[in-house]
Amino acid sequence: MLKIRDIQKSFDGMQVLKGVNIDVEKGDVVAILGPSGSGKTTLLRCINFLEQADGGSMIFDGETFEFGRISKKDIARIRKKTSFVFQNYNLFRNKTALQNVTEGLIVARKLPKAYAEEIGRRMLDKVGLSDRYSHYPHQLSGGQQQRVAIARAMATDPEIIFFDEPTSALDPELIGEVLAAMRQLAEEGMTMLVVTHEVNFARNVSSKVVFMENGRVVEAASSRDFFYNPREERTKTFLKTITGEDAEK
């Protein structure tokens, strides 16, 4: 479904992505783990063209696109099949939860307002916000705002959703409600590429894990193999640091 090959990116002469390869099949939930500064968020932003990669290619739905010379038309076409959930929600502050979900459907996709609102209500219901249609972002908790963002991402019926550390801006007690919404998506078969520090989500929900460091993929494996039978010593050290357990246990 999605294959990233040899993606590269530099900022001010510093190479942040050094030839990263990732494969995502339909229905996969791929968690990208790694220490801060490893290039995880940059990778995700380049894949969704929020940043322009310097080189490499993408195979998406059987078509090949070169990062260095992709057209605006092709970017727009790819984005119609994908959605992005940001760290800090990126909601319109002057619009209600329902309006935040429907804005893109009405303005960008030209759907009739009544039909867009039907979709919006259904998506908000799915993330447990059926009583918050008319609430503005300042009336919602951080967890609720992020669930609105997830509902907005789902509303376009994407083939894949990219999540950029969706719980990193939340207080600890609010993280669970967002992860529960993501778990539900995974159970429904949504394809997801998730940059996260939530190890339990990666262990219990993801089907694959990619571990990055210094702009490279150190190890990529099924979730079970990654956590219980890692190949690389650096992976074992990382897992022991964040879990306090030996990976082989």
PDB file of C-alpha atoms in Angstrom:
ATOM      1  CA  MET A   1       0.000   0.000   0.000  1.00  0.00           C
ATOM      2  CA  LEU A   2       2.705   2.489   1.056  1.00  0.00           C
ATOM      3  CA  LYS A   3       6.415   1.985   0.551  1.00  0.00           C
ATOM      4  CA  ILE A   4       9.006   4.631   1.412  1.00  0.00           C
ATOM      5  CA  ARG A   5      12.394   4.165  -0.202  1.00  0.00           C
ATOM      6  CA  ASP A   6      15.649   5.963   0.647  1.00  0.00           C
ATOM      7  CA  ILE A   7      13.968   9.132   1.929  1.00  0.00           C
ATOM      8  CA  GLN A   8      16.465  11.865   2.818  1.00  0.00           C
ATOM      9  CA  LYS A   9      16.117  15.262   4.415  1.00  0.00           C
ATOM     10  CA  SER A  10      18.570  17.913   5.664  1.00  0.00           C
ATOM     11  CA  PHE A  11      18.075  21.150   7.567  1.00  0.00           C
ATOM     12  CA  ASP A  12      20.813  23.792   7.316  1.00  0.00           C
ATOM     13  CA  GLY A  13      23.332  21.218   6.174  1.00  0.00           C
ATOM     14  CA  MET A  14      22.482  18.717   8.925  1.00  0.00           C
ATOM     15  CA  GLN A  15      21.117  15.444   7.577  1.00  0.00           C
ATOM     16  CA  VAL A  16      18.052  14.437   9.601  1.00  0.00           C
ATOM     17  CA  LEU A  17      16.859  11.511   7.468  1.00  0.00           C
ATOM     18  CA  LYS A  18      19.588   9.295   6.048  1.00  0.00           C
ATOM     19  CA  GLY A  19      17.927   6.924   3.613  1.00  0.00           C
ATOM     20  CA  VAL A  20      14.903   5.597   5.511  1.00  0.00           C
ATOM     21  CA  ASN A  21      12.846   2.678   4.157  1.00  0.00           C
ATOM     22  CA  ILE A  22       9.397   1.768   5.515  1.00  0.00           C
ATOM     23  CA  ASP A  23       6.686  -0.614   4.293  1.00  0.00           C
ATOM     24  CA  VAL A  24       3.039  -0.265   5.323  1.00  0.00           C
ATOM     25  CA  GLU A  25       0.432  -2.776   4.170  1.00  0.00           C
ATOM     26  CA  LYS A  26      -3.316  -2.230   4.217  1.00  0.00           C
ATOM     27  CA  GLY A  27      -4.621  -2.684   7.769  1.00  0.00           C
ATOM     28  CA  ASP A  28      -1.208  -2.286   9.383  1.00  0.00           C
ATOM     29  CA  VAL A  29      -0.749  -0.198  12.496  1.00  0.00           C
ATOM     30  CA  VAL A  30       2.913   0.800  12.339  1.00  0.00           C
ATOM     31  CA  ALA A  31       4.398   2.448  15.422  1.00  0.00           C
ATOM     32  CA  ILE A  32       7.561   4.491  14.960  1.00  0.00           C
ATOM     33  CA  LEU A  33       9.646   4.607  18.142  1.00  0.00           C
ATOM     34  CA  GLY A  34      12.973   6.188  18.932  1.00  0.00           C
ATOM     35  CA  PRO A  35      14.732   8.743  21.096  1.00  0.00           C
ATOM     36  CA  SER A  36      14.095  12.452  20.645  1.00  0.00           C
ATOM     37  CA  GLY A  37      15.894  13.836  17.612  1.00  0.00           C
ATOM     38  CA  SER A  38      15.890  10.543  15.737  1.00  0.00           C
ATOM     39  CA  GLY A  39      13.939  11.973  12.789  1.00  0.00           C
ATOM     40  CA  LYS A  40      10.537  10.402  13.487  1.00  0.00           C
ATOM     41  CA  THR A  41       8.391  13.512  13.113  1.00  0.00           C
ATOM     42  CA  THR A  42      10.411  14.780  10.155  1.00  0.00           C
ATOM     43  CA  LEU A  43       9.825  11.444   8.442  1.00  0.00           C
ATOM     44  CA  LEU A  44       6.075  11.675   8.943  1.00  0.00           C
ATOM     45  CA  ARG A  45       5.924  15.296   7.786  1.00  0.00           C
ATOM     46  CA  CYS A  46       7.920  14.481   4.652  1.00  0.00           C
ATOM     47  CA  ILE A  47       5.665  11.542   3.812  1.00  0.00           C
ATOM     48  CA  ASN A  48       2.634  13.842   3.996  1.00  0.00           C
ATOM     49  CA  PHE A  49       4.485  16.707   2.221  1.00  0.00           C
ATOM     50  CA  LEU A  50       4.336  19.107   5.160  1.00  0.00           C
ATOM     51  CA  GLU A  51       8.106  19.183   4.638  1.00  0.00           C
ATOM     52  CA  GLN A  52       9.807  18.650   1.302  1.00  0.00           C
ATOM     53  CA  ALA A  53      12.193  15.720   1.348  1.00  0.00           C
ATOM     54  CA  ASP A  54      15.477  16.075  -0.521  1.00  0.00           C
ATOM     55  CA  GLY A  55      15.407  12.639  -2.103  1.00  0.00           C
ATOM     56  CA  GLY A  56      13.880   9.199  -2.153  1.00  0.00           C
ATOM     57  CA  SER A  57      10.610   7.851  -3.458  1.00  0.00           C
ATOM     58  CA  MET A  58       7.153   6.765  -2.376  1.00  0.00           C
ATOM     59  CA  ILE A  59       5.046   3.960  -3.796  1.00  0.00           C
ATOM     60  CA  PHE A  60       1.418   4.582  -2.858  1.00  0.00           C
ATOM     61  CA  ASP A  61      -1.505   2.591  -4.231  1.00  0.00           C
ATOM     62  CA  GLY A  62       0.754   1.163  -6.905  1.00  0.00           C
ATOM     63  CA  GLU A  63       2.046   4.529  -8.169  1.00  0.00           C
ATOM     64  CA  THR A  64       5.623   5.725  -7.724  1.00  0.00           C
ATOM     65  CA  PHE A  65       6.372   9.325  -6.758  1.00  0.00           C
ATOM     66  CA  GLU A  66       9.801  10.937  -6.461  1.00  0.00           C
ATOM     67  CA  PHE A  67      10.025  13.174  -3.404  1.00  0.00           C
ATOM     68  CA  GLY A  68      12.413  15.603  -5.041  1.00  0.00           C
ATOM     69  CA  ARG A  69      10.178  16.412  -8.001  1.00  0.00           C
ATOM     70  CA  ILE A  70       6.593  15.551  -7.170  1.00  0.00           C
ATOM     71  CA  SER A  71       3.972  17.906  -8.596  1.00  0.00           C
ATOM     72  CA  LYS A  72       1.477  19.905  -6.555  1.00  0.00           C
ATOM     73  CA  LYS A  73      -1.289  18.053  -8.375  1.00  0.00           C
ATOM     74  CA  ASP A  74       0.064  14.681  -7.233  1.00  0.00           C
ATOM     75  CA  ILE A  75       0.518  15.962  -3.667  1.00  0.00           C
ATOM     76  CA  ALA A  76      -3.127  17.077  -3.613  1.00  0.00           C
ATOM     77  CA  ARG A  77      -4.205  13.718  -5.014  1.00  0.00           C
ATOM     78  CA  ILE A  78      -2.264  11.790  -2.354  1.00  0.00           C
ATOM     79  CA  ARG A  79      -3.574  14.005   0.440  1.00  0.00           C
ATOM     80  CA  LYS A  80      -7.146  13.221  -0.560  1.00  0.00           C
ATOM     81  CA  LYS A  81      -6.412   9.628   0.411  1.00  0.00           C
ATOM     82  CA  THR A  82      -4.628  10.400   3.691  1.00  0.00           C
ATOM     83  CA  SER A  83      -5.231  12.249   6.954  1.00  0.00           C
ATOM     84  CA  PHE A  84      -2.871  13.719   9.544  1.00  0.00           C
ATOM     85  CA  VAL A  85      -3.369  14.052  13.319  1.00  0.00           C
ATOM     86  CA  PHE A  86      -1.037  16.627  14.882  1.00  0.00           C
ATOM     87  CA  GLN A  87       0.494  16.811  18.344  1.00  0.00           C
ATOM     88  CA  ASN A  88      -1.363  20.005  19.222  1.00  0.00           C
ATOM     89  CA  TYR A  89      -4.766  19.257  17.674  1.00  0.00           C
ATOM     90  CA  ASN A  90      -4.707  22.156  15.116  1.00  0.00           C
ATOM     91  CA  LEU A  91      -8.398  22.913  15.616  1.00  0.00           C
ATOM     92  CA  PHE A  92     -10.082  26.130  14.540  1.00  0.00           C
ATOM     93  CA  ARG A  93     -10.548  28.012  17.796  1.00  0.00           C
ATOM     94  CA  ASN A  94     -13.627  29.882  16.538  1.00  0.00           C
ATOM     95  CA  LYS A  95     -15.493  26.788  15.355  1.00  0.00           C
ATOM     96  CA  THR A  96     -17.399  24.122  17.256  1.00  0.00           C
ATOM     97  CA  ALA A  97     -16.340  20.495  17.405  1.00  0.00           C
ATOM     98  CA  LEU A  98     -18.822  19.639  14.647  1.00  0.00           C
ATOM     99  CA  GLN A  99     -17.698  22.565  12.500  1.00  0.00           C
ATOM    100  CA  ASN A 100     -14.057  21.529  12.899  1.00  0.00           C
ATOM    101  CA  VAL A 101     -14.912  18.090  11.559  1.00  0.00           C
ATOM    102  CA  THR A 102     -17.077  19.335   8.695  1.00  0.00           C
ATOM    103  CA  GLU A 103     -15.026  22.336   7.500  1.00  0.00           C
ATOM    104  CA  GLY A 104     -12.771  20.313   5.217  1.00  0.00           C
ATOM    105  CA  LEU A 105     -15.675  18.279   3.871  1.00  0.00           C
ATOM    106  CA  ILE A 106     -17.640  21.389   2.922  1.00  0.00           C
ATOM    107  CA  VAL A 107     -14.839  23.691   1.749  1.00  0.00           C
ATOM    108  CA  ALA A 108     -12.296  21.303   0.215  1.00  0.00           C
ATOM    109  CA  ARG A 109     -14.498  18.382  -0.800  1.00  0.00           C
ATOM    110  CA  LYS A 110     -17.578  20.440  -1.706  1.00  0.00           C
ATOM    111  CA  LEU A 111     -20.002  18.170   0.150  1.00  0.00           C
ATOM    112  CA  PRO A 112     -23.469  19.541   0.942  1.00  0.00           C
ATOM    113  CA  LYS A 113     -23.566  20.952   4.471  1.00  0.00           C
ATOM    114  CA  ALA A 114     -26.300  18.587   5.674  1.00  0.00           C
ATOM    115  CA  TYR A 115     -24.405  15.531   4.422  1.00  0.00           C
ATOM    116  CA  ALA A 116     -21.125  16.789   5.900  1.00  0.00           C
ATOM    117  CA  GLU A 117     -22.824  17.326   9.268  1.00  0.00           C
ATOM    118  CA  GLU A 118     -24.244  13.809   9.146  1.00  0.00           C
ATOM    119  CA  ILE A 119     -20.716  12.458   8.646  1.00  0.00           C
ATOM    120  CA  GLY A 120     -19.338  14.779  11.329  1.00  0.00           C
ATOM    121  CA  ARG A 121     -21.860  13.683  13.937  1.00  0.00           C
ATOM    122  CA  ARG A 122     -21.170  10.040  13.141  1.00  0.00           C
ATOM    123  CA  MET A 123     -17.425  10.516  13.524  1.00  0.00           C
ATOM    124  CA  LEU A 124     -17.786  12.446  16.801  1.00  0.00           C
ATOM    125  CA  ASP A 125     -20.105   9.713  18.101  1.00  0.00           C
ATOM    126  CA  LYS A 126     -17.444   7.150  17.249  1.00  0.00           C
ATOM    127  CA  VAL A 127     -14.840   8.895  19.439  1.00  0.00           C
ATOM    128  CA  GLY A 128     -17.256   9.349  22.330  1.00  0.00           C
ATOM    129  CA  LEU A 129     -18.153  13.010  21.812  1.00  0.00           C
ATOM    130  CA  SER A 130     -21.856  12.803  20.988  1.00  0.00           C
ATOM    131  CA  ASP A 131     -22.539  15.382  23.715  1.00  0.00           C
ATOM    132  CA  ARG A 132     -19.932  17.866  22.480  1.00  0.00           C
ATOM    133  CA  TYR A 133     -21.068  18.799  18.961  1.00  0.00           C
ATOM    134  CA  SER A 134     -21.592  22.471  19.860  1.00  0.00           C
ATOM    135  CA  HIS A 135     -18.597  22.918  22.153  1.00  0.00           C
ATOM    136  CA  TYR A 136     -15.712  25.150  21.130  1.00  0.00           C
ATOM    137  CA  PRO A 137     -12.093  24.007  21.665  1.00  0.00           C
ATOM    138  CA  HIS A 138     -11.688  26.182  24.785  1.00  0.00           C
ATOM    139  CA  GLN A 139     -14.620  24.282  26.308  1.00  0.00           C
ATOM    140  CA  LEU A 140     -12.974  20.915  25.728  1.00  0.00           C
ATOM    141  CA  SER A 141     -10.176  19.113  27.537  1.00  0.00           C
ATOM    142  CA  GLY A 142      -6.981  18.315  25.681  1.00  0.00           C
ATOM    143  CA  GLY A 143      -8.075  14.713  25.274  1.00  0.00           C
ATOM    144  CA  GLN A 144     -11.424  15.783  23.874  1.00  0.00           C
ATOM    145  CA  GLN A 145      -9.751  18.194  21.458  1.00  0.00           C
ATOM    146  CA  GLN A 146      -7.492  15.438  20.192  1.00  0.00           C
ATOM    147  CA  ARG A 147     -10.492  13.167  19.737  1.00  0.00           C
ATOM    148  CA  VAL A 148     -12.133  15.907  17.658  1.00  0.00           C
ATOM    149  CA  ALA A 149      -8.943  15.927  15.573  1.00  0.00           C
ATOM    150  CA  ILE A 150      -9.196  12.147  15.161  1.00  0.00           C
ATOM    151  CA  ALA A 151     -12.854  12.463  14.149  1.00  0.00           C
ATOM    152  CA  ARG A 152     -11.823  15.089  11.586  1.00  0.00           C
ATOM    153  CA  ALA A 153      -9.166  12.734  10.229  1.00  0.00           C
ATOM    154  CA  MET A 154     -11.656   9.883   9.921  1.00  0.00           C
ATOM    155  CA  ALA A 155     -14.342  12.026   8.272  1.00  0.00           C
ATOM    156  CA  THR A 156     -12.605  12.037   4.879  1.00  0.00           C
ATOM    157  CA  ASP A 157     -12.553   8.212   4.807  1.00  0.00           C
ATOM    158  CA  PRO A 158      -8.771   8.083   4.275  1.00  0.00           C
ATOM    159  CA  GLU A 159      -6.799   5.037   3.238  1.00  0.00           C
ATOM    160  CA  ILE A 160      -4.172   5.802   5.903  1.00  0.00           C
ATOM    161  CA  ILE A 161      -3.972   8.136   8.907  1.00  0.00           C
ATOM    162  CA  PHE A 162      -0.652   9.597  10.065  1.00  0.00           C
ATOM    163  CA  PHE A 163      -0.385  10.370  13.789  1.00  0.00           C
ATOM    164  CA  ASP A 164       2.422  12.622  15.041  1.00  0.00           C
ATOM    165  CA  GLU A 165       2.825  11.900  18.768  1.00  0.00           C
ATOM    166  CA  PRO A 166      -0.917  12.363  19.343  1.00  0.00           C
ATOM    167  CA  THR A 167      -0.680  12.129  23.149  1.00  0.00           C
ATOM    168  CA  SER A 168       2.491  14.144  23.764  1.00  0.00           C
ATOM    169  CA  ALA A 169       0.634  17.383  24.592  1.00  0.00           C
ATOM    170  CA  LEU A 170      -1.794  15.714  27.006  1.00  0.00           C
ATOM    171  CA  ASP A 171      -1.814  15.415  30.777  1.00  0.00           C
ATOM    172  CA  PRO A 172      -1.249  11.789  31.818  1.00  0.00           C
ATOM    173  CA  GLU A 173      -4.859  11.215  32.890  1.00  0.00           C
ATOM    174  CA  LEU A 174      -6.144  12.207  29.433  1.00  0.00           C
ATOM    175  CA  ILE A 175      -3.868   9.975  27.392  1.00  0.00           C
ATOM    176  CA  GLY A 176      -5.999   6.868  27.851  1.00  0.00           C
ATOM    177  CA  GLU A 177      -9.090   8.281  26.141  1.00  0.00           C
ATOM    178  CA  VAL A 178      -7.119   9.177  23.011  1.00  0.00           C
ATOM    179  CA  LEU A 179      -5.370   5.807  22.891  1.00  0.00           C
ATOM    180  CA  ALA A 180      -8.758   4.092  23.294  1.00  0.00           C
ATOM    181  CA  ALA A 181     -10.055   5.934  20.222  1.00  0.00           C
ATOM    182  CA  MET A 182      -6.955   4.878  18.283  1.00  0.00           C
ATOM    183  CA  ARG A 183      -7.308   1.291  19.467  1.00  0.00           C
ATOM    184  CA  GLN A 184     -10.880   1.268  18.170  1.00  0.00           C
ATOM    185  CA  LEU A 185      -9.669   2.512  14.793  1.00  0.00           C
ATOM    186  CA  ALA A 186      -7.072  -0.247  14.697  1.00  0.00           C
ATOM    187  CA  GLU A 187      -9.691  -2.875  15.518  1.00  0.00           C
ATOM    188  CA  GLU A 188     -11.812  -1.581  12.634  1.00  0.00           C
ATOM    189  CA  GLY A 189      -8.912  -2.138  10.236  1.00  0.00           C
ATOM    190  CA  MET A 190      -7.765   1.451   9.698  1.00  0.00           C
ATOM    191  CA  THR A 191      -4.231   1.665   8.336  1.00  0.00           C
ATOM    192  CA  MET A 192      -2.174   3.878  10.654  1.00  0.00           C
ATOM    193  CA  LEU A 193       1.405   5.167  10.843  1.00  0.00           C
ATOM    194  CA  VAL A 194       1.992   6.434  14.367  1.00  0.00           C
ATOM    195  CA  VAL A 195       4.979   8.329  15.757  1.00  0.00           C
ATOM    196  CA  THR A 196       4.672   7.759  19.490  1.00  0.00           C
ATOM    197  CA  HIS A 197       6.388   7.455  22.846  1.00  0.00           C
ATOM    198  CA  GLU A 198       3.551   5.262  24.152  1.00  0.00           C
ATOM    199  CA  VAL A 199       5.277   1.916  24.448  1.00  0.00           C
ATOM    200  CA  ASN A 200       2.174   0.059  25.632  1.00  0.00           C
ATOM    201  CA  PHE A 201       0.268   1.233  22.561  1.00  0.00           C
ATOM    202  CA  ALA A 202       3.108   0.055  20.342  1.00  0.00           C
ATOM    203  CA  ARG A 203       3.262  -3.288  22.142  1.00  0.00           C
ATOM    204  CA  ASN A 204      -0.466  -3.995  22.424  1.00  0.00           C
ATOM    205  CA  VAL A 205      -2.071  -2.281  19.416  1.00  0.00           C
ATOM    206  CA  SER A 206       0.492  -1.946  16.635  1.00  0.00           C
ATOM    207  CA  SER A 207       1.145  -4.763  14.201  1.00  0.00           C
ATOM    208  CA  LYS A 208       4.644  -3.518  13.301  1.00  0.00           C
ATOM    209  CA  VAL A 209       7.269  -1.369  15.004  1.00  0.00           C
ATOM    210  CA  VAL A 210       9.981   0.730  13.390  1.00  0.00           C
ATOM    211  CA  PHE A 211      12.788   1.876  15.693  1.00  0.00           C
ATOM    212  CA  MET A 212      14.746   4.911  14.513  1.00  0.00           C
ATOM    213  CA  GLU A 213      17.893   6.630  15.727  1.00  0.00           C
ATOM    214  CA  ASN A 214      20.058   9.328  14.152  1.00  0.00           C
ATOM    215  CA  GLY A 215      17.941   9.486  11.018  1.00  0.00           C
ATOM    216  CA  ARG A 216      18.098   5.786  10.245  1.00  0.00           C
ATOM    217  CA  VAL A 217      15.965   2.702  10.837  1.00  0.00           C
ATOM    218  CA  VAL A 218      17.766   0.553  13.386  1.00  0.00           C
ATOM    219  CA  GLU A 219      15.197  -2.231  13.366  1.00  0.00           C
ATOM    220  CA  ALA A 220      11.783  -2.949  11.848  1.00  0.00           C
ATOM    221  CA  ALA A 221       9.794  -5.996  12.859  1.00  0.00           C
ATOM    222  CA  SER A 222       6.406  -7.294  13.878  1.00  0.00           C
ATOM    223  CA  SER A 223       5.336  -5.878  17.215  1.00  0.00           C
ATOM    224  CA  ARG A 224       5.787  -9.219  18.937  1.00  0.00           C
ATOM    225  CA  ASP A 225       9.269  -9.817  17.522  1.00  0.00           C
ATOM    226  CA  PHE A 226      10.327  -6.251  18.269  1.00  0.00           C
ATOM    227  CA  PHE A 227       9.391  -6.413  21.936  1.00  0.00           C
ATOM    228  CA  TYR A 228      10.132 -10.051  22.701  1.00  0.00           C
ATOM    229  CA  ASN A 229      12.845 -11.054  20.229  1.00  0.00           C
ATOM    230  CA  PRO A 230      14.733  -7.943  19.053  1.00  0.00           C
ATOM    231  CA  ARG A 231      17.749  -8.541  16.822  1.00  0.00           C
ATOM    232  CA  GLU A 232      19.801  -5.417  17.350  1.00  0.00           C
ATOM    233  CA  GLU A 233      21.724  -4.645  20.546  1.00  0.00           C
ATOM    234  CA  ARG A 234      20.697  -0.996  20.306  1.00  0.00           C
ATOM    235  CA  THR A 235      17.044  -2.055  20.252  1.00  0.00           C
ATOM    236  CA  LYS A 236      17.560  -4.204  23.333  1.00  0.00           C
ATOM    237  CA  THR A 237      19.209  -1.316  25.173  1.00  0.00           C
ATOM    238  CA  PHE A 238      16.403   1.057  24.192  1.00  0.00           C
ATOM    239  CA  LEU A 239      13.698  -1.337  25.347  1.00  0.00           C
ATOM    240  CA  LYS A 240      15.415  -1.988  28.648  1.00  0.00           C
ATOM    241  CA  THR A 241      15.732   1.763  29.229  1.00  0.00           C
ATOM    242  CA  ILE A 242      12.069   2.548  28.569  1.00  0.00           C
ATOM    243  CA  THR A 243      10.482  -0.558  30.099  1.00  0.00           C
ATOM    244  CA  GLY A 244      12.969  -1.522  32.781  1.00  0.00           C
ATOM    245  CA  GLU A 245      12.773  -5.098  31.506  1.00  0.00           C
ATOM    246  CA  ASP A 246      14.970  -7.297  29.381  1.00  0.00           C
ATOM    247  CA  ALA A 247      13.362  -7.588  25.930  1.00  0.00           C
ATOM    248  CA  GLU A 248      13.631 -11.362  25.854  1.00  0.00           C
ATOM    249  CA  LYS A 249      11.412 -11.823  28.902  1.00  0.00           C
TER     250      LYS A 249
END
